[in-house]
XYZ file of C-alpha atoms in Angstrom:
579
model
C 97.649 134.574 47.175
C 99.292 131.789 45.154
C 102.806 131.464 45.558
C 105.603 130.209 42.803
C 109.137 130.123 43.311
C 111.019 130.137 39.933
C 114.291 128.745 39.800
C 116.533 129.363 36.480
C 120.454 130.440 36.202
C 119.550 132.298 33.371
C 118.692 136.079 34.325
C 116.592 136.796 31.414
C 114.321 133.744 31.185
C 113.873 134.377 34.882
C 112.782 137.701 34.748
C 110.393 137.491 32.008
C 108.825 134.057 33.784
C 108.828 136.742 36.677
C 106.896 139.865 34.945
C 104.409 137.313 33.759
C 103.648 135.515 36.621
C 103.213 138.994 38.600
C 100.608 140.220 36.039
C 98.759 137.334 36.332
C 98.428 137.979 40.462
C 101.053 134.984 41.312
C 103.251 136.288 44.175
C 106.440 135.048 42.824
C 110.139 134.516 44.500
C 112.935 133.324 42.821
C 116.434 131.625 43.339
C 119.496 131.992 40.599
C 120.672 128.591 41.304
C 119.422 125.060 42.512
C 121.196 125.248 46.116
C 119.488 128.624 46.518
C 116.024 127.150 44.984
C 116.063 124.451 47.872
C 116.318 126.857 50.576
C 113.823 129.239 49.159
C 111.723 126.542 49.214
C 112.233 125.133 52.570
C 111.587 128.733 53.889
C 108.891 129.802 51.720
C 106.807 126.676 50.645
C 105.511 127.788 47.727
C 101.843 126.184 46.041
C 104.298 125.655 42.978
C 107.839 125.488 41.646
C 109.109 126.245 38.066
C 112.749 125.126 37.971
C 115.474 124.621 35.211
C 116.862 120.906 34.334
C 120.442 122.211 33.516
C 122.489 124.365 36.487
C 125.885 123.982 37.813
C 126.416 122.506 41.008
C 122.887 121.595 41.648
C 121.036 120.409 38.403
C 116.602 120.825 38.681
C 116.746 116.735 39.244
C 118.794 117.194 42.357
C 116.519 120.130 43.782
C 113.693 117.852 43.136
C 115.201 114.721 44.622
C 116.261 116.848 47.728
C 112.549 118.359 48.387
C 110.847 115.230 47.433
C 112.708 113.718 50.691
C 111.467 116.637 52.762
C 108.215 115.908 54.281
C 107.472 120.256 54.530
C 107.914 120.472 50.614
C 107.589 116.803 49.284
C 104.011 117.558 48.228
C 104.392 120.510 45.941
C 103.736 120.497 42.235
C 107.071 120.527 40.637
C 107.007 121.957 36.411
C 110.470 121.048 35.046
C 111.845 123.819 31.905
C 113.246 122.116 29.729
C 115.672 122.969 25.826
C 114.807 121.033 23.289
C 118.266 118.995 23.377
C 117.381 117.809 26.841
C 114.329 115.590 25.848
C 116.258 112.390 26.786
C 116.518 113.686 30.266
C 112.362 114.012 31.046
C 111.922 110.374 31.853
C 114.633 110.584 34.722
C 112.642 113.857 36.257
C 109.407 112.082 36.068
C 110.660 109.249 37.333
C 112.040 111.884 40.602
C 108.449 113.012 40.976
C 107.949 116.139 38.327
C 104.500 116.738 37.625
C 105.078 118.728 34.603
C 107.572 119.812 31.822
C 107.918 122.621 29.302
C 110.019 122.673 26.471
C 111.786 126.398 25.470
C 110.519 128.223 24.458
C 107.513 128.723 25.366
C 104.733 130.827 24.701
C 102.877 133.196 27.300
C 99.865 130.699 27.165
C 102.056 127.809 27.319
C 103.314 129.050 30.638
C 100.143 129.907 32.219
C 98.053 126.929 30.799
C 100.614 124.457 32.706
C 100.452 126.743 36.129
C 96.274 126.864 35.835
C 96.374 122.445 35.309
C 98.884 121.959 38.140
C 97.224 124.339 40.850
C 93.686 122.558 39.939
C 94.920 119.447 39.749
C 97.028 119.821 43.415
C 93.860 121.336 44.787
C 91.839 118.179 44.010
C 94.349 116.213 45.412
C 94.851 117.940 48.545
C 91.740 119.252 49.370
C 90.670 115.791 50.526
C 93.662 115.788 52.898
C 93.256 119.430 54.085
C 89.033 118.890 55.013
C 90.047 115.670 56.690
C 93.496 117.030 58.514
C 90.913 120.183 59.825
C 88.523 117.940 61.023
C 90.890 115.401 62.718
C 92.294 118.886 64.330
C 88.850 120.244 65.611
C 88.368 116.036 67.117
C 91.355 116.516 68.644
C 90.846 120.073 70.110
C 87.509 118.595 71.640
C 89.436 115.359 72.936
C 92.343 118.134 74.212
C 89.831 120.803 75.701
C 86.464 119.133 76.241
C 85.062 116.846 79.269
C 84.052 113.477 77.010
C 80.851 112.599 78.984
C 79.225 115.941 79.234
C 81.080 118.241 76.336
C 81.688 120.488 78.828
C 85.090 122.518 78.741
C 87.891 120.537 80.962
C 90.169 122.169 82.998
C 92.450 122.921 80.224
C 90.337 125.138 78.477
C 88.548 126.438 82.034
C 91.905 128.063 82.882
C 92.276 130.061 79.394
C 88.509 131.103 79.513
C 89.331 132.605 83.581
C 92.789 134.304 82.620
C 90.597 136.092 79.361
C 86.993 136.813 81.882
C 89.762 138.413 84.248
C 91.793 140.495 81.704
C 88.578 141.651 80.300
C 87.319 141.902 83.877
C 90.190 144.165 84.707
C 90.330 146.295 81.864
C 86.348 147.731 82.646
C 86.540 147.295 86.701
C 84.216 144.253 86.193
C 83.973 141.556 89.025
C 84.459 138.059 88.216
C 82.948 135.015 90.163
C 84.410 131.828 90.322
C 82.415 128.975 91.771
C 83.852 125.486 92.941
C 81.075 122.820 92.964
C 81.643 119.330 94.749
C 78.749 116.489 94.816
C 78.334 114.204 98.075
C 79.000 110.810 98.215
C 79.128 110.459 94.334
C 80.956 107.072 94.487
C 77.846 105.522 96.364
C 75.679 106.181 93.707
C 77.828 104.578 91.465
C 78.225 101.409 93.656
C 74.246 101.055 94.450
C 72.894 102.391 91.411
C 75.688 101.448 88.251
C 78.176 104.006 86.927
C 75.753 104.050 83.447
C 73.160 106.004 86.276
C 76.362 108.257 87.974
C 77.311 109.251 84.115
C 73.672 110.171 83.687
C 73.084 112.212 86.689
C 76.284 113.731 85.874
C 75.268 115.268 81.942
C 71.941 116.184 83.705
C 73.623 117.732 86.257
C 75.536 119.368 83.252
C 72.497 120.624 81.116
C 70.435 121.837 84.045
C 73.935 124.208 84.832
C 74.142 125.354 81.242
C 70.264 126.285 81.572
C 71.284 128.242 84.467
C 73.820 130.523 83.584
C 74.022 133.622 80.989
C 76.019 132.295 77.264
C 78.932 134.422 77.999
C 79.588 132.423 81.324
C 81.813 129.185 81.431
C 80.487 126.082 83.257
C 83.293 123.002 83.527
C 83.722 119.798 84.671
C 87.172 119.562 86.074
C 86.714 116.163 88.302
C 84.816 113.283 88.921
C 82.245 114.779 90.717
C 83.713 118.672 90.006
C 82.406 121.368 88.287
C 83.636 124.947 88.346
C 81.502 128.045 87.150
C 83.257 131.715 85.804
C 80.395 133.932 86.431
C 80.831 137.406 84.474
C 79.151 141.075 84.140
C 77.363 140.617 86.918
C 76.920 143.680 89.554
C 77.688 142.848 92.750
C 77.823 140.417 95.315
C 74.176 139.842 95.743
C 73.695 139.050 91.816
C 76.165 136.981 92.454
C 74.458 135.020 95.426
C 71.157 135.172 93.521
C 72.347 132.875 90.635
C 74.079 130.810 93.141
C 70.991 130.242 94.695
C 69.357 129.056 91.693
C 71.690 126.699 91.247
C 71.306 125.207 94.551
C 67.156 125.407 94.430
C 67.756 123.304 90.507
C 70.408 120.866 91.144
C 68.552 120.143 94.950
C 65.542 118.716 92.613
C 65.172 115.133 92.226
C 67.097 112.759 89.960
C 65.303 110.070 87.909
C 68.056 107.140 88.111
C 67.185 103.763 87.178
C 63.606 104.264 87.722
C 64.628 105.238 90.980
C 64.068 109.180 92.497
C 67.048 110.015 94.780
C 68.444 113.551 95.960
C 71.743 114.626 95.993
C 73.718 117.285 97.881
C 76.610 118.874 97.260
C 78.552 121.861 98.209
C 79.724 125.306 96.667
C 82.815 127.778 97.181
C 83.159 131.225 95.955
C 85.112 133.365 95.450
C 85.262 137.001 93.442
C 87.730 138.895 91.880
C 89.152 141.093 92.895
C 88.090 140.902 96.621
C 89.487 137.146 96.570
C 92.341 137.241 94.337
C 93.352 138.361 91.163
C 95.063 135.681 89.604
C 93.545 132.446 88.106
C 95.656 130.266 90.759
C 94.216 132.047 93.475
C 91.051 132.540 92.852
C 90.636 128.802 92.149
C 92.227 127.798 95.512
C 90.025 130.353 97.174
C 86.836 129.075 95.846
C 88.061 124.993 96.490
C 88.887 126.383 100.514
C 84.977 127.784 100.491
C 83.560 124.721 99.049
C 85.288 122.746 101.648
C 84.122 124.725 104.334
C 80.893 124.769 102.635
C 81.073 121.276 102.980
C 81.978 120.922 106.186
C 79.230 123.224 107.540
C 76.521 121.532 105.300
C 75.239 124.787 104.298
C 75.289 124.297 100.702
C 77.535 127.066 99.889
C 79.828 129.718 101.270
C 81.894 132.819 100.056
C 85.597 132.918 100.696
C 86.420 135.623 103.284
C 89.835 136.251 104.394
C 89.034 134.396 108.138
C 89.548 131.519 105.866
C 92.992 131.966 105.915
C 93.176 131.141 108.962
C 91.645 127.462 108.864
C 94.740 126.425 106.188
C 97.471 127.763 109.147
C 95.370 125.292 111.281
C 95.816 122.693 109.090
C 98.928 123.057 108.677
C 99.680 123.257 111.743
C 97.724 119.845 112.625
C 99.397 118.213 109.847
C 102.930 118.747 111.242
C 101.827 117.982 115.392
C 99.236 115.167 114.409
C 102.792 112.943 113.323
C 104.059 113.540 116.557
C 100.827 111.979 118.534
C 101.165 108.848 118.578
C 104.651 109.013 119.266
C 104.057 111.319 121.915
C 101.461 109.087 123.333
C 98.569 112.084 123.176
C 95.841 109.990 121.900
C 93.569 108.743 123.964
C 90.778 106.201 123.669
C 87.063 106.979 125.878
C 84.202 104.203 125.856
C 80.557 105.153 125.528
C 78.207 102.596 127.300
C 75.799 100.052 124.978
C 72.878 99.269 126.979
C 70.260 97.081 126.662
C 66.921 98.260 126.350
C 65.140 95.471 127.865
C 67.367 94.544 131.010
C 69.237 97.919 131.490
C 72.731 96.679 131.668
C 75.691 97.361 130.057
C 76.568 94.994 127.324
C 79.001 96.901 125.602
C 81.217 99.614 124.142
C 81.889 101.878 121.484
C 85.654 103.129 121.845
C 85.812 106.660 120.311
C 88.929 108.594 119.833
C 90.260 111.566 120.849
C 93.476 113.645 120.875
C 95.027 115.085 124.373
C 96.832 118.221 122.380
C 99.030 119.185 125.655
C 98.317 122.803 124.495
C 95.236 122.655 122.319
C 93.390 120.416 124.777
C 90.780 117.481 123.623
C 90.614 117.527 120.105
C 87.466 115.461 118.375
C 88.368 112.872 115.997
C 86.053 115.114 113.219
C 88.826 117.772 113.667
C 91.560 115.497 112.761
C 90.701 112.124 110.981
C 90.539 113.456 107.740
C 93.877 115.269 107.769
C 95.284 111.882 108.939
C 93.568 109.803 105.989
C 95.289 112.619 103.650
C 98.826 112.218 104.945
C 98.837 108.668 105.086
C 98.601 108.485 108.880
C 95.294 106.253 109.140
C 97.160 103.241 109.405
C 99.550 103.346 112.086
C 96.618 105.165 114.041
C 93.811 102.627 113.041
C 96.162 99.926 114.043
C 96.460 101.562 117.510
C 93.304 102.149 118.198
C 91.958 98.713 117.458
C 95.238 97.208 119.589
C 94.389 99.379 122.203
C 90.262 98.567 122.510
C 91.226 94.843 122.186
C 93.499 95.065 125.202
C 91.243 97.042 127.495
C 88.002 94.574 126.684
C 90.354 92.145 127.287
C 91.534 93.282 130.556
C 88.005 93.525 131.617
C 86.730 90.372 130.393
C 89.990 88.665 132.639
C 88.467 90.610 135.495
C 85.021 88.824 135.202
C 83.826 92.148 135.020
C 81.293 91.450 132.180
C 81.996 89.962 128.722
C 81.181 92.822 126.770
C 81.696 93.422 123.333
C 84.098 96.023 121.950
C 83.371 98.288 118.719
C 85.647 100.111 116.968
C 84.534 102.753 113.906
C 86.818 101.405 110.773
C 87.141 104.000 107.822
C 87.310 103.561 104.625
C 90.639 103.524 104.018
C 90.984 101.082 106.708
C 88.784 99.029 105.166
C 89.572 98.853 101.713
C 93.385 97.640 102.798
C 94.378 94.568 101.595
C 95.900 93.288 104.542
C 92.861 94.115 107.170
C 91.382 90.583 108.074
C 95.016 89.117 108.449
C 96.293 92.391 110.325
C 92.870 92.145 112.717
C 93.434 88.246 113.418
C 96.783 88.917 114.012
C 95.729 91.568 116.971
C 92.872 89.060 118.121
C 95.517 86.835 118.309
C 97.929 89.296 120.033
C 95.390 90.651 122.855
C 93.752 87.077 122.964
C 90.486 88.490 122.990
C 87.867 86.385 121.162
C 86.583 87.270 117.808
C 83.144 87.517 118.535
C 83.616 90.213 121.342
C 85.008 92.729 118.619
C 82.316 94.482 116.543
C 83.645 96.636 113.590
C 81.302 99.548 112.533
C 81.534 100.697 109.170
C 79.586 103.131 107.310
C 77.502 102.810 104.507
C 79.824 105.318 101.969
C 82.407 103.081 102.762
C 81.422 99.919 102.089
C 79.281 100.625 98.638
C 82.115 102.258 97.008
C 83.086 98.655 95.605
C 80.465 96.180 96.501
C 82.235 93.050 94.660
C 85.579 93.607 96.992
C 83.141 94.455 100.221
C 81.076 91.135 100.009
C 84.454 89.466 99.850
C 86.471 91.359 102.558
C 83.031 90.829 104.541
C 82.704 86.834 104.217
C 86.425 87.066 105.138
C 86.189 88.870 108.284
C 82.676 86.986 109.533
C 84.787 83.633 108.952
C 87.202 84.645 111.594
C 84.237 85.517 113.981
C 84.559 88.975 113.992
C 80.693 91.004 114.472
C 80.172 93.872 111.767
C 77.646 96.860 112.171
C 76.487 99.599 109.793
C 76.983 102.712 111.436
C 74.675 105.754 110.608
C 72.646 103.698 108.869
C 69.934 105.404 107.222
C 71.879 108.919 105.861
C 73.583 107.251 103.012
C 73.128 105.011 99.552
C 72.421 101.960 101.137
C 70.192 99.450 99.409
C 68.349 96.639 100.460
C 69.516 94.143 98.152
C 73.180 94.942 99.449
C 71.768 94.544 102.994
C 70.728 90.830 102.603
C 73.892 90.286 100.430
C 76.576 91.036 103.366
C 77.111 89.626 106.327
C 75.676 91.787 109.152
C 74.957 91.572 112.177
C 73.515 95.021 113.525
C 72.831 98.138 112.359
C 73.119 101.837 114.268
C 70.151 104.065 113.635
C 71.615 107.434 113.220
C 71.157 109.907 115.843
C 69.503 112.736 113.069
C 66.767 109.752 113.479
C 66.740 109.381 117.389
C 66.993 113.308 117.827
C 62.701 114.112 116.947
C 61.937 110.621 117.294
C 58.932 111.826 119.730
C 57.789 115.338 117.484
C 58.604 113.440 113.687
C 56.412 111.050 112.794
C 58.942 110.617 109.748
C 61.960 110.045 111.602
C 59.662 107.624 114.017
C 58.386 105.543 110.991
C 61.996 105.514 109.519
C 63.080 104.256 113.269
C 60.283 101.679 113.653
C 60.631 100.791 109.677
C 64.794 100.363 110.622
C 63.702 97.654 113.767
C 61.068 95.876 111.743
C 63.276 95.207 108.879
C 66.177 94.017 111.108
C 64.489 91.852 113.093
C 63.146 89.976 109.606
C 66.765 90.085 108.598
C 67.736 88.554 111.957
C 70.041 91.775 112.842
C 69.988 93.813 115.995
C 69.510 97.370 116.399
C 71.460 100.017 118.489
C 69.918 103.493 118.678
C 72.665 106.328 118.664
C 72.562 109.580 120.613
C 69.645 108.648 122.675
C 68.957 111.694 125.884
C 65.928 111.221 126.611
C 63.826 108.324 129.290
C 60.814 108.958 126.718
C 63.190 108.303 123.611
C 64.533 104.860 125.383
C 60.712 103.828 125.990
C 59.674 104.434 122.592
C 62.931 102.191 121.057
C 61.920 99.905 123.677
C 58.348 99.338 122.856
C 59.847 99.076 118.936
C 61.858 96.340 119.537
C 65.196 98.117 119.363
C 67.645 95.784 120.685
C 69.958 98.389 122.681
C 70.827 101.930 122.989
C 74.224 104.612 122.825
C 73.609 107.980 124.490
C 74.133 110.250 127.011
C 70.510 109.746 128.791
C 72.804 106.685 130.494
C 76.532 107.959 130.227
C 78.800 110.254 127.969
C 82.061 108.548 126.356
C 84.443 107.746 129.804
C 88.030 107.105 130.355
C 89.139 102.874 130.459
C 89.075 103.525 134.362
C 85.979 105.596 134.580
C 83.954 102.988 132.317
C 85.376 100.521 134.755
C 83.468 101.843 137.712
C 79.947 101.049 135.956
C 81.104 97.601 135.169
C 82.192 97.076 139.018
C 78.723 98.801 139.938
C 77.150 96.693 137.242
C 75.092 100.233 136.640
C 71.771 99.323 134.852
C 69.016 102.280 133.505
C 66.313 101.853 135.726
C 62.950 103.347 133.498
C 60.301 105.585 135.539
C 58.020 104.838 133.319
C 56.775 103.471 129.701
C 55.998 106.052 126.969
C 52.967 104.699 124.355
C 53.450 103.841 121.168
């Protein structure tokens, strides 16, 4: 309804302006004296005012001078009523702003003719600005509560659509699922294959999801490489694991990306009101700890159970005793045996870590590592570790033991320090071992994250003479233009490879395929996880350069490795398997 505040001293002019407006269907409010018109106006707003030139105290060209300078009412249309004797003062009150003026008296028609032009005329004039304000609101709700690159709801508008699924959930005894999703090693793509192809595989990753699900369920991107589902009315459990299934069996399907097929993975958590929570809080923490386990199993995705609980108290608790180690001297350093395939001798080592809890026991680097790169505690411990394989190799290499090469895994946080190549000729320098007896293994996620910074970092390191291998090579986003770009100088077939290298024929081809292509590249190859005489033979008759495993020794204490150097231990083969 229209509103019009009327302001007039005079009782009876204001009451009959009143009755007529009110017939007409105006809702109408009124103020007995200019002070009083401002504030009903301030409160109120009206769609038009009707006020009277002469008042005491505030005269109609001070109440319009007042709301013209407020921004809430310096838009309304503003008719000034006006006696006959008062014609000189019009041009001031147009000057102020006054849209309109009647003279009294006035006729009925009069009255109502000057309201009908002022409300069209203000709607014409504002209408413009009201379409344009509403549409500037809904770009800014999108920008507020939408995900830019898919138009999928944020994590803004996530949380308000789980607080109304659960109050709705509650109300009927509904359950509620809420479903973390996390993709793998999303910032390789992006290095080997262009962040125009990671936004892509992201909205189809998007629109397949949306296909998925039912239209009252929510699907959100609320990371990089995050999505979160709210599942609703579904029955049980095992509806719920059905869908979630489907989601794994359509997002597992390949990728077109840069005319290139590739798979992803990724991992899922779950977890279900009520069972797992029943606030929003909760329930998303619940379903992040299952998609973390999820990941860390590699079994695409898990449910949250309450024996979860349990893994954050041992987190917690490695947190607070894994800044103690190193003070407390508890970690330890063991050396696997590199052997060559052709001669059988030792010609280096791999030093892998380990932590000697005095209560927990030997603790694998796996179960530790990435609660260290979290708290900040990679650096003082990478430092250690390669300070500590530099002095042992060097200590060996004084005894004229054998001049074997140390290598030492590097993360990528390690890597992807500014100071690295200065801090690691400063320990060369240190431990006075030579550069080219210290062989830094990296993996393939961690060098393609930023390939413009790794070529450099790489030409740094190789001009102080230190040897770099790619570690795992094979399981990640490696490609072979980024191969002959960097300066390598071996490469580690992953052990998945080695492990059915003699009932695969894939993962023998990959094997043989890995040799062939680093020999042409003038690289050499180490074999991981080799157990077998019949796997050596066949790496052997490939033309793989050396070979990590327990078939010749598991990882050994400093003075255990020792012995085989004094024994100069060689792996003596029975016999040659054919190819």
């Amino acid at each position: 309804m229209t509103k019009i505040l009327v302001i007039e001293d005079d009782r009876g002019i204001r009451t009959i302006i009143q009755k007529m407006l009110q017939a007409e269907g105006y809702d109408v409010i009124s103020a007995v004296d200019g002070r009083q018109g401002v504030e009903q106006a301030k409160e109120h707003e009206p769609d038009l005012i009707i006020c009277d030139i002469m008042m005491p105290e505030c005269d109609g060209h001070e109440v319009l001078q007042q709301l013209r300078q407020n921004p809430s009412t310096a838009m309304i249309s503003f008719i000034f009523l006006s006696a006959k004797s008062e014609k000189n003062d019009l041009r001031q009150g147009m000057e102020l702003g006054a849209d309109d003026y009647l003279t009294k008296p006035f006729s009925r028609a009069e009255l109502l003719g000057a309201i009908s032009a002022r409300l069209a005329k203000s709607t014409n004039i504002t209408q413009p600005y009201i379409t344009e304000m509403k549409r500037a609101a809904q770009s800014l709700g999108q920008i507020a509560y939408r995900d830019p690159l898919t138009n999928l709801p944020n994590r803004i508008l996530l949380y308000t659509q789980l607080q109304t699924a659960l109050s709705y959930a509650k109300k009927h005894e509904q359950i509620v699922a809420v479903v973390c999703l996390n993709l793998d090693r999303f910032k390789s793509i992006n290095a080997t294959l262009g962040h125009a192809a990671g936004d892509f595989l992201l909205q189809t990753m998007a629109s397949r999801l949306q296909s998925i699900v039912e239209a009252e369920d929510t699907v959100a991107r609320i990371g990089g490489d995050e999505f979160c589902l709210i599942l609703v009315n579904r029955a049980n459990q095992a509806e719920i694991e059905t869908i979630t299934q489907t989601v794994f069996k359509v997002l597992s399907e390949p990728y077109e990306l840069n005319e290139q097929i590739i798979h992803v993975r990724f991992s899922m958590g779950i977890a279900l009101y009520p069972q797992a929570g029943s606030t929003l809080e909760k329930l998303l923490n619940q379903a992040d700890m299952a998609m973390r386990q999820a990941k860390k199993q590699a079994c695409g995705f898990q449910f949250y159970a309450t024996e979860m609980n349990s893994l954050i108290a041992e987190r917690e608790w490695l947190e607070t005793n894994l800044k103690q180690a190193l003070a407390h001297e508890e970690l330890q350093l063991l050396y696997q045996p590199q052997v060559n395939l052709i001669t059988g001798r030792i010609i280096g080592a791999e030093a892998l870590l380990r932590w000697n809890h005095p209560e927990q026991g030997v603790l694998a680097p796996t179960k530790f590592l990435p609660i260290a790169e979290e708290n900040d505690l990679m650096a003082p411990i990478g430092d250690w570790i390669l300070r500590t394989a530099c002095t042992q190799a060097k200590a060996w290499q004084s005894a004229n033991l054998m001049p074997i090469r140390i290598a030492v895994n590097l993360s990528p946080y390690q890597f992807k320090q500014p100071t690295l190549v200065e801090d690691i000729a400063q320990i060369l320098s240190e431990t006075g071992i030579s550069a080219n007896s210290l062989v830094l293994e990296l993996t393939e996620a961690g060098i393609m994250e930023d390939i413009d910074t790794t070529t450099t970092t790489l030409n740094a390191l190789q001009a102080i003479g230190v040897m770099i291998s790619i570690d795992d090579f094979g399981t990640g986003y490696f490609s072979l233009g980024c191969l002959k770009r960097f300066s390598i100088d071996a490469l580690k077939i992953d052990h998945s490879f080695i492990k059915n290298i003699l009932t695969d024929p894939q993962d023998a081809a990959i094997a043989k395929a890995i040799v062939a292509m680093a020999q042409s590249l003038q690289m050499k190859v180490i074999a991981e996880g080799v157990e077998t005489e019949d796997q050596y033979n066949l790496l052997r008759q490939s033309g793989c350069h050396a070979s990590q495993g327990y078939l010749f020794s598991p990882p050994l204490p400093a003075e255990e490795f020792e012995k085989l150097l004094h024994q100069d231990k060689r792996f003596q083969s029975k016999q040659l398997t054919s190819l």
